[in-house]
mmCIF file of C-alpha atoms in Angstrom:
data_model
loop_
_atom_site.group_PDB
_atom_site.id
_atom_site.type_symbol
_atom_site.label_atom_id
_atom_site.label_comp_id
_atom_site.label_asym_id
_atom_site.label_seq_id
_atom_site.Cartn_x
_atom_site.Cartn_y
_atom_site.Cartn_z
ATOM 1 C CA MET A 1 -17.215 5.933 40.123
ATOM 2 C CA LYS A 2 -13.606 5.050 39.231
ATOM 3 C CA LYS A 3 -14.717 2.309 36.834
ATOM 4 C CA PHE A 4 -17.123 4.804 35.116
ATOM 5 C CA LEU A 5 -14.311 7.570 34.841
ATOM 6 C CA ASP A 6 -11.998 4.817 33.378
ATOM 7 C CA GLU A 7 -14.624 3.909 30.852
ATOM 8 C CA GLY A 8 -15.395 7.408 30.036
ATOM 9 C CA LYS A 9 -11.716 8.078 29.227
ATOM 10 C CA LEU A 10 -11.661 4.976 26.944
ATOM 11 C CA LEU A 11 -14.738 6.346 25.151
ATOM 12 C CA LEU A 12 -13.193 9.791 24.662
ATOM 13 C CA VAL A 13 -10.247 8.224 22.875
ATOM 14 C CA ALA A 14 -12.248 5.356 21.208
ATOM 15 C CA VAL A 15 -15.126 7.340 19.682
ATOM 16 C CA PRO A 16 -12.812 9.872 17.655
ATOM 17 C CA VAL A 17 -10.629 6.925 16.469
ATOM 18 C CA LEU A 18 -13.568 5.026 15.216
ATOM 19 C CA VAL A 19 -15.076 7.959 13.417
ATOM 20 C CA TRP A 20 -11.632 8.945 12.041
ATOM 21 C CA THR A 21 -11.415 5.262 10.760
ATOM 22 C CA LEU A 22 -14.906 5.212 9.298
ATOM 23 C CA LEU A 23 -14.908 8.544 7.632
ATOM 24 C CA PRO A 24 -12.932 7.537 4.445
ATOM 25 C CA ILE A 25 -15.200 4.411 4.136
ATOM 26 C CA TYR A 26 -18.188 6.565 4.499
ATOM 27 C CA HIS A 27 -17.107 9.023 1.719
ATOM 28 C CA LEU A 28 -16.095 6.041 -0.311
ATOM 29 C CA PHE A 29 -19.727 4.788 -0.205
ATOM 30 C CA VAL A 30 -21.089 8.261 -0.721
ATOM 31 C CA LEU A 31 -19.085 8.875 -3.834
ATOM 32 C CA SER A 32 -20.097 5.453 -5.159
ATOM 33 C CA ILE A 33 -23.838 6.235 -5.068
ATOM 34 C CA SER A 34 -23.402 9.695 -6.481
ATOM 35 C CA ASN A 35 -23.835 10.752 -10.148
ATOM 36 C CA GLN A 36 -21.182 12.518 -12.194
ATOM 37 C CA GLU A 37 -22.771 15.934 -11.598
ATOM 38 C CA SER A 38 -23.096 15.872 -7.877
ATOM 39 C CA MET A 39 -20.076 13.842 -7.273
ATOM 40 C CA LEU A 40 -17.938 16.717 -6.154
ATOM 41 C CA ALA A 41 -20.409 18.916 -4.683
ATOM 42 C CA GLY A 42 -18.978 18.288 -1.206
ATOM 43 C CA LYS A 43 -22.232 17.275 0.302
ATOM 44 C CA LEU A 44 -22.416 14.790 3.206
ATOM 45 C CA TRP A 45 -25.147 12.890 1.228
ATOM 46 C CA PRO A 46 -26.049 13.028 -2.357
ATOM 47 C CA ASP A 47 -29.383 14.693 -3.556
ATOM 48 C CA GLN A 48 -30.232 11.808 -5.745
ATOM 49 C CA PRO A 49 -28.340 8.692 -4.683
ATOM 50 C CA THR A 50 -28.118 6.104 -7.366
ATOM 51 C CA LEU A 51 -26.991 2.463 -7.725
ATOM 52 C CA GLN A 52 -26.318 2.936 -11.394
ATOM 53 C CA ASN A 53 -22.549 3.105 -10.884
ATOM 54 C CA PHE A 54 -22.552 -0.472 -9.350
ATOM 55 C CA GLN A 55 -24.845 -1.545 -12.506
ATOM 56 C CA ILE A 56 -22.007 -0.097 -14.847
ATOM 57 C CA VAL A 57 -19.283 -1.912 -12.845
ATOM 58 C CA PHE A 58 -21.100 -5.317 -12.697
ATOM 59 C CA ALA A 59 -21.858 -5.056 -16.509
ATOM 60 C CA GLN A 60 -18.316 -3.547 -17.332
ATOM 61 C CA GLN A 61 -19.850 -0.815 -19.204
ATOM 62 C CA HIS A 62 -17.024 1.483 -19.155
ATOM 63 C CA TYR A 63 -13.643 1.486 -20.985
ATOM 64 C CA TYR A 64 -11.618 1.115 -17.753
ATOM 65 C CA LEU A 65 -13.974 -1.700 -16.669
ATOM 66 C CA HIS A 66 -13.697 -3.981 -19.652
ATOM 67 C CA ASN A 67 -11.593 -6.527 -17.708
ATOM 68 C CA PHE A 68 -13.133 -5.771 -14.116
ATOM 69 C CA TRP A 69 -14.110 -9.537 -13.476
ATOM 70 C CA ARG A 70 -11.038 -10.872 -15.023
ATOM 71 C CA GLN A 71 -8.871 -8.588 -12.995
ATOM 72 C CA MET A 72 -11.068 -9.430 -9.888
ATOM 73 C CA PHE A 73 -10.208 -13.140 -10.499
ATOM 74 C CA ASN A 74 -6.602 -12.485 -11.067
ATOM 75 C CA SER A 75 -6.482 -10.827 -7.663
ATOM 76 C CA PHE A 76 -8.175 -13.864 -6.148
ATOM 77 C CA PHE A 77 -5.802 -16.150 -7.835
ATOM 78 C CA ILE A 78 -2.555 -14.363 -6.974
ATOM 79 C CA ALA A 79 -3.694 -13.708 -3.350
ATOM 80 C CA VAL A 80 -4.591 -17.223 -2.652
ATOM 81 C CA ALA A 81 -1.589 -18.754 -4.334
ATOM 82 C CA THR A 82 0.661 -16.376 -2.419
ATOM 83 C CA GLY A 83 -0.983 -17.382 0.862
ATOM 84 C CA LEU A 84 -0.844 -21.175 0.166
ATOM 85 C CA ILE A 85 2.929 -20.996 -1.066
ATOM 86 C CA THR A 86 4.002 -18.684 1.751
ATOM 87 C CA LEU A 87 2.206 -20.903 4.319
ATOM 88 C CA PHE A 88 3.790 -24.115 2.791
ATOM 89 C CA VAL A 89 7.267 -22.590 2.922
ATOM 90 C CA ALA A 90 7.003 -20.946 6.376
ATOM 91 C CA THR A 91 5.434 -23.828 8.168
ATOM 92 C CA PHE A 92 8.195 -26.347 7.066
ATOM 93 C CA ALA A 93 10.878 -23.846 7.717
ATOM 94 C CA ALA A 94 9.636 -23.038 11.071
ATOM 95 C CA PHE A 95 9.286 -26.789 11.984
ATOM 96 C CA ALA A 96 12.767 -27.490 10.848
ATOM 97 C CA ILE A 97 14.179 -24.435 12.698
ATOM 98 C CA ALA A 98 12.228 -24.805 15.956
ATOM 99 C CA ARG A 99 11.617 -28.399 16.235
ATOM 100 C CA LEU A 100 14.271 -30.252 14.379
ATOM 101 C CA LYS A 101 16.972 -27.676 15.125
ATOM 102 C CA VAL A 102 18.650 -27.878 11.789
ATOM 103 C CA LYS A 103 22.179 -26.481 11.744
ATOM 104 C CA GLY A 104 22.251 -22.885 10.819
ATOM 105 C CA GLY A 105 18.449 -22.569 10.734
ATOM 106 C CA ARG A 106 18.207 -19.610 13.175
ATOM 107 C CA THR A 107 21.071 -17.771 11.222
ATOM 108 C CA ILE A 108 19.138 -18.139 7.975
ATOM 109 C CA MET A 109 15.988 -16.790 9.572
ATOM 110 C CA ASN A 110 17.772 -13.806 10.993
ATOM 111 C CA LEU A 111 19.287 -13.065 7.587
ATOM 112 C CA ALA A 112 15.933 -13.266 5.947
ATOM 113 C CA LEU A 113 14.479 -10.858 8.557
ATOM 114 C CA ALA A 114 17.435 -8.606 7.931
ATOM 115 C CA THR A 115 15.954 -7.941 4.465
ATOM 116 C CA TYR A 116 13.168 -5.820 6.092
ATOM 117 C CA LEU A 117 15.840 -3.187 6.941
ATOM 118 C CA ILE A 118 15.457 -2.483 3.147
ATOM 119 C CA PRO A 119 12.184 -0.945 2.084
ATOM 120 C CA ALA A 120 10.228 -3.058 -0.156
ATOM 121 C CA ALA A 121 10.013 -0.287 -2.772
ATOM 122 C CA PHE A 122 13.771 -0.305 -3.057
ATOM 123 C CA LEU A 123 13.722 -4.052 -3.900
ATOM 124 C CA ALA A 124 11.295 -3.529 -6.639
ATOM 125 C CA ILE A 125 13.853 -2.778 -9.549
ATOM 126 C CA PRO A 126 16.171 -5.747 -8.572
ATOM 127 C CA MET A 127 13.177 -8.003 -8.387
ATOM 128 C CA TYR A 128 12.138 -6.808 -11.872
ATOM 129 C CA LYS A 129 15.692 -7.547 -13.192
ATOM 130 C CA ALA A 130 15.645 -10.937 -11.553
ATOM 131 C CA MET A 131 12.268 -11.977 -13.044
ATOM 132 C CA GLY A 132 13.566 -10.717 -16.425
ATOM 133 C CA SER A 133 16.595 -12.753 -16.191
ATOM 134 C CA TYR A 134 14.401 -15.984 -15.612
ATOM 135 C CA GLY A 135 11.918 -15.033 -18.306
ATOM 136 C CA LEU A 136 9.075 -14.480 -15.974
ATOM 137 C CA LEU A 137 8.148 -10.940 -16.739
ATOM 138 C CA ASN A 138 4.462 -10.297 -17.435
ATOM 139 C CA THR A 139 3.406 -13.648 -15.942
ATOM 140 C CA GLN A 140 1.375 -14.013 -12.788
ATOM 141 C CA ALA A 141 4.099 -16.510 -11.469
ATOM 142 C CA SER A 142 6.673 -13.433 -11.197
ATOM 143 C CA LEU A 143 4.244 -11.658 -9.105
ATOM 144 C CA ILE A 144 3.375 -14.561 -6.799
ATOM 145 C CA LEU A 145 6.993 -15.404 -6.244
ATOM 146 C CA ALA A 146 7.832 -11.809 -5.414
ATOM 147 C CA MET A 147 5.054 -11.629 -2.872
ATOM 148 C CA VAL A 148 6.117 -15.069 -1.343
ATOM 149 C CA ALA A 149 9.788 -13.656 -1.059
ATOM 150 C CA LEU A 150 8.358 -10.615 0.658
ATOM 151 C CA ALA A 151 6.079 -12.401 3.025
ATOM 152 C CA SER A 152 8.190 -15.527 3.976
ATOM 153 C CA PRO A 153 10.653 -14.038 6.390
ATOM 154 C CA TYR A 154 8.061 -12.606 8.721
ATOM 155 C CA ALA A 155 5.743 -15.716 8.364
ATOM 156 C CA ILE A 156 8.760 -17.925 9.203
ATOM 157 C CA TRP A 157 9.611 -15.787 12.190
ATOM 158 C CA VAL A 158 6.030 -15.732 13.548
ATOM 159 C CA LEU A 159 5.532 -19.549 13.132
ATOM 160 C CA LYS A 160 8.856 -20.218 14.714
ATOM 161 C CA GLN A 161 7.986 -18.144 17.828
ATOM 162 C CA ALA A 162 4.567 -19.977 18.084
ATOM 163 C CA SER A 163 6.556 -23.240 17.676
ATOM 164 C CA ASP A 164 8.810 -22.461 20.572
ATOM 165 C CA LYS A 165 5.832 -22.342 22.866
ATOM 166 C CA LEU A 166 4.746 -25.827 22.128
ATOM 167 C CA PRO A 167 5.649 -28.389 24.890
ATOM 168 C CA LYS A 168 8.825 -30.356 23.894
ATOM 169 C CA GLU A 169 7.443 -33.255 25.737
ATOM 170 C CA LEU A 170 5.017 -33.822 22.923
ATOM 171 C CA ASP A 171 7.843 -34.330 20.404
ATOM 172 C CA GLU A 172 9.786 -36.624 22.914
ATOM 173 C CA ALA A 173 6.611 -38.757 23.390
ATOM 174 C CA ALA A 174 6.008 -39.111 19.765
ATOM 175 C CA VAL A 175 9.611 -40.007 19.033
ATOM 176 C CA MET A 176 9.425 -42.749 21.845
ATOM 177 C CA ASP A 177 6.457 -44.109 20.127
ATOM 178 C CA GLY A 178 8.382 -44.537 16.958
ATOM 179 C CA ALA A 179 7.065 -41.513 15.019
ATOM 180 C CA THR A 180 9.304 -40.407 12.057
ATOM 181 C CA SER A 181 9.825 -36.608 11.400
ATOM 182 C CA ILE A 182 7.163 -36.480 8.795
ATOM 183 C CA GLN A 183 4.598 -38.106 11.253
ATOM 184 C CA LEU A 184 5.675 -35.722 13.882
ATOM 185 C CA PHE A 185 5.128 -32.794 11.531
ATOM 186 C CA ARG A 186 1.641 -34.168 10.423
ATOM 187 C CA LEU A 187 0.268 -35.596 13.561
ATOM 188 C CA VAL A 188 1.587 -33.360 16.320
ATOM 189 C CA TYR A 189 2.978 -30.171 14.751
ATOM 190 C CA LEU A 190 0.358 -29.242 12.242
ATOM 191 C CA PRO A 191 -2.845 -29.586 14.559
ATOM 192 C CA LEU A 192 -1.331 -27.497 17.272
ATOM 193 C CA MET A 193 -0.245 -24.728 14.824
ATOM 194 C CA LYS A 194 -3.488 -24.316 13.019
ATOM 195 C CA PRO A 195 -4.428 -20.934 14.699
ATOM 196 C CA SER A 196 -1.086 -19.433 14.016
ATOM 197 C CA MET A 197 -1.027 -20.810 10.362
ATOM 198 C CA VAL A 198 -4.535 -19.279 9.774
ATOM 199 C CA VAL A 199 -2.931 -15.785 10.785
ATOM 200 C CA ILE A 200 0.059 -16.152 8.604
ATOM 201 C CA GLY A 201 -2.072 -17.406 5.506
ATOM 202 C CA ILE A 202 -4.433 -14.436 5.890
ATOM 203 C CA TYR A 203 -1.422 -11.978 6.276
ATOM 204 C CA ALA A 204 0.162 -13.218 3.069
ATOM 205 C CA LEU A 205 -3.005 -13.262 1.255
ATOM 206 C CA LEU A 206 -3.914 -9.685 2.121
ATOM 207 C CA LEU A 207 -0.358 -8.491 1.425
ATOM 208 C CA ALA A 208 -0.748 -9.814 -2.180
ATOM 209 C CA TRP A 209 -4.251 -8.481 -2.497
ATOM 210 C CA ASN A 210 -3.242 -5.001 -1.608
ATOM 211 C CA GLU A 211 -0.069 -4.892 -3.562
ATOM 212 C CA TYR A 212 0.218 -2.338 -6.292
ATOM 213 C CA LEU A 213 3.827 -1.452 -7.095
ATOM 214 C CA TYR A 214 5.138 -4.937 -7.862
ATOM 215 C CA ALA A 215 2.016 -5.799 -9.697
ATOM 216 C CA PHE A 216 2.381 -2.643 -11.856
ATOM 217 C CA LEU A 217 6.197 -3.369 -12.670
ATOM 218 C CA LEU A 218 6.019 -7.129 -13.191
ATOM 219 C CA LEU A 219 2.788 -7.360 -15.200
ATOM 220 C CA SER A 220 1.998 -5.303 -18.385
ATOM 221 C CA SER A 221 -1.027 -7.069 -19.864
ATOM 222 C CA GLU A 222 -4.492 -5.587 -18.735
ATOM 223 C CA LYS A 223 -5.835 -9.196 -18.721
ATOM 224 C CA ALA A 224 -3.058 -10.357 -16.429
ATOM 225 C CA VAL A 225 -2.870 -7.594 -13.798
ATOM 226 C CA PRO A 226 -4.806 -7.726 -10.416
ATOM 227 C CA LEU A 227 -7.664 -5.192 -9.928
ATOM 228 C CA ALA A 228 -5.590 -2.974 -7.921
ATOM 229 C CA VAL A 229 -3.556 -2.156 -10.965
ATOM 230 C CA GLY A 230 -6.702 -2.026 -13.033
ATOM 231 C CA LEU A 231 -8.311 0.463 -10.939
ATOM 232 C CA GLY A 232 -5.075 2.517 -11.188
ATOM 233 C CA LEU A 233 -5.719 2.930 -14.757
ATOM 234 C CA PHE A 234 -8.681 5.427 -13.936
ATOM 235 C CA LEU A 235 -6.077 7.939 -12.844
ATOM 236 C CA SER A 236 -4.464 8.128 -16.273
ATOM 237 C CA ALA A 237 -7.561 10.161 -17.600
ATOM 238 C CA ASP A 238 -7.994 13.992 -16.887
ATOM 239 C CA ASP A 239 -11.881 13.567 -16.331
ATOM 240 C CA ALA A 240 -11.692 10.195 -14.487
ATOM 241 C CA PRO A 241 -15.268 8.922 -13.432
ATOM 242 C CA TRP A 242 -14.467 9.029 -9.708
ATOM 243 C CA ASN A 243 -17.946 7.625 -8.839
ATOM 244 C CA LEU A 244 -17.287 4.408 -10.907
ATOM 245 C CA LEU A 245 -13.818 4.211 -9.298
ATOM 246 C CA MET A 246 -15.292 4.414 -5.828
ATOM 247 C CA ALA A 247 -17.942 1.944 -6.763
ATOM 248 C CA ALA A 248 -15.372 -0.480 -8.034
ATOM 249 C CA GLY A 249 -13.106 0.233 -4.982
ATOM 250 C CA LEU A 250 -15.899 -0.659 -2.668
ATOM 251 C CA LEU A 251 -16.470 -3.916 -4.359
ATOM 252 C CA TYR A 252 -12.720 -4.621 -4.189
ATOM 253 C CA ALA A 253 -12.658 -3.912 -0.409
ATOM 254 C CA ILE A 254 -15.488 -6.426 0.229
ATOM 255 C CA PRO A 255 -13.647 -9.759 -0.009
ATOM 256 C CA PRO A 256 -10.687 -9.035 2.454
ATOM 257 C CA ALA A 257 -13.346 -7.664 4.863
ATOM 258 C CA ALA A 258 -15.331 -10.916 4.439
ATOM 259 C CA ILE A 259 -12.263 -13.127 5.024
ATOM 260 C CA TYR A 260 -11.278 -11.340 8.086
ATOM 261 C CA TYR A 261 -14.893 -11.536 9.450
ATOM 262 C CA LEU A 262 -15.004 -15.363 8.667
ATOM 263 C CA PHE A 263 -11.696 -16.129 10.277
ATOM 264 C CA ARG A 264 -11.727 -13.520 13.219
ATOM 265 C CA LYS A 265 -11.856 -16.102 15.946
ATOM 266 C CA ASN A 266 -8.991 -18.091 14.381
ATOM 267 C CA MET A 267 -7.177 -14.901 14.016
ATOM 268 C CA VAL A 268 -7.482 -13.985 17.638
ATOM 269 C CA GLY A 269 -6.402 -17.371 18.731
ATOM 270 C CA GLY A 270 -3.284 -17.360 16.488
ATOM 271 C CA LEU A 271 -2.372 -13.823 17.615
ATOM 272 C CA THR A 272 -2.526 -14.850 21.320
ATOM 273 C CA SER A 273 -1.081 -18.428 21.045
ATOM 274 C CA GLY A 274 2.096 -18.578 22.961
ATOM 275 C CA ALA A 275 1.157 -15.498 25.037
ATOM 276 C CA VAL A 276 0.997 -17.628 28.214
ATOM 277 C CA LYS A 277 3.724 -20.285 28.733
ATOM 278 C CA SER A 278 2.445 -23.783 29.459
#
């Protein structure tokens, strides 16, 4: 009886949370299959659902959608590049700090983490001026570097914590066998850190995928901006076609959901790695 009561309490909490979470997604879908006339009728389901909005988005048949697929590709490129570069920087930094014990490594990591005391929005203007000084404005490289700068401190900290949980005996045995630092990194460290690396790579990728403010500031060309900024252009019109915006937004939300689904097992392993000390 106590078991059933405990499960009932969990359901009382879980069901409202689930409904509250899915409600915006449901309305997003409903608006995406509504026509312009019935879009704001306030009904739970449109009288005449249609897929024409998706056809217009796929064919780029609206003024704000002329660069839809190019902007979608820009989002992919910026997000993947940010994930890979962040993973490269964080993996080497965590290895140097946690395994090689480089002098001043922990201090640098703590100073990097201290940057999170400043809201990211406050750093946007200094980042804009810095990119302008180096002639990188209106290039996708500026946005990628900005996202790497924002993601790297947390990424280094997470990988460093995961590195601390690896048995030191593995390093000692490899060194006794004559392994160099590069061999130790490649043959011992990387295979054991794969779950945590997947988590960090996806974290950095999604951070760049969802970024709007920095993309809006650093990029000005419609052919260079990611889709997040491209969709924001809909709001500049008084009579914005919300149904097209919702259809494009639904398509924009599919890739991160698919990435999470494909790597969900790796993410669970990465998030729980180091939870139990060996």
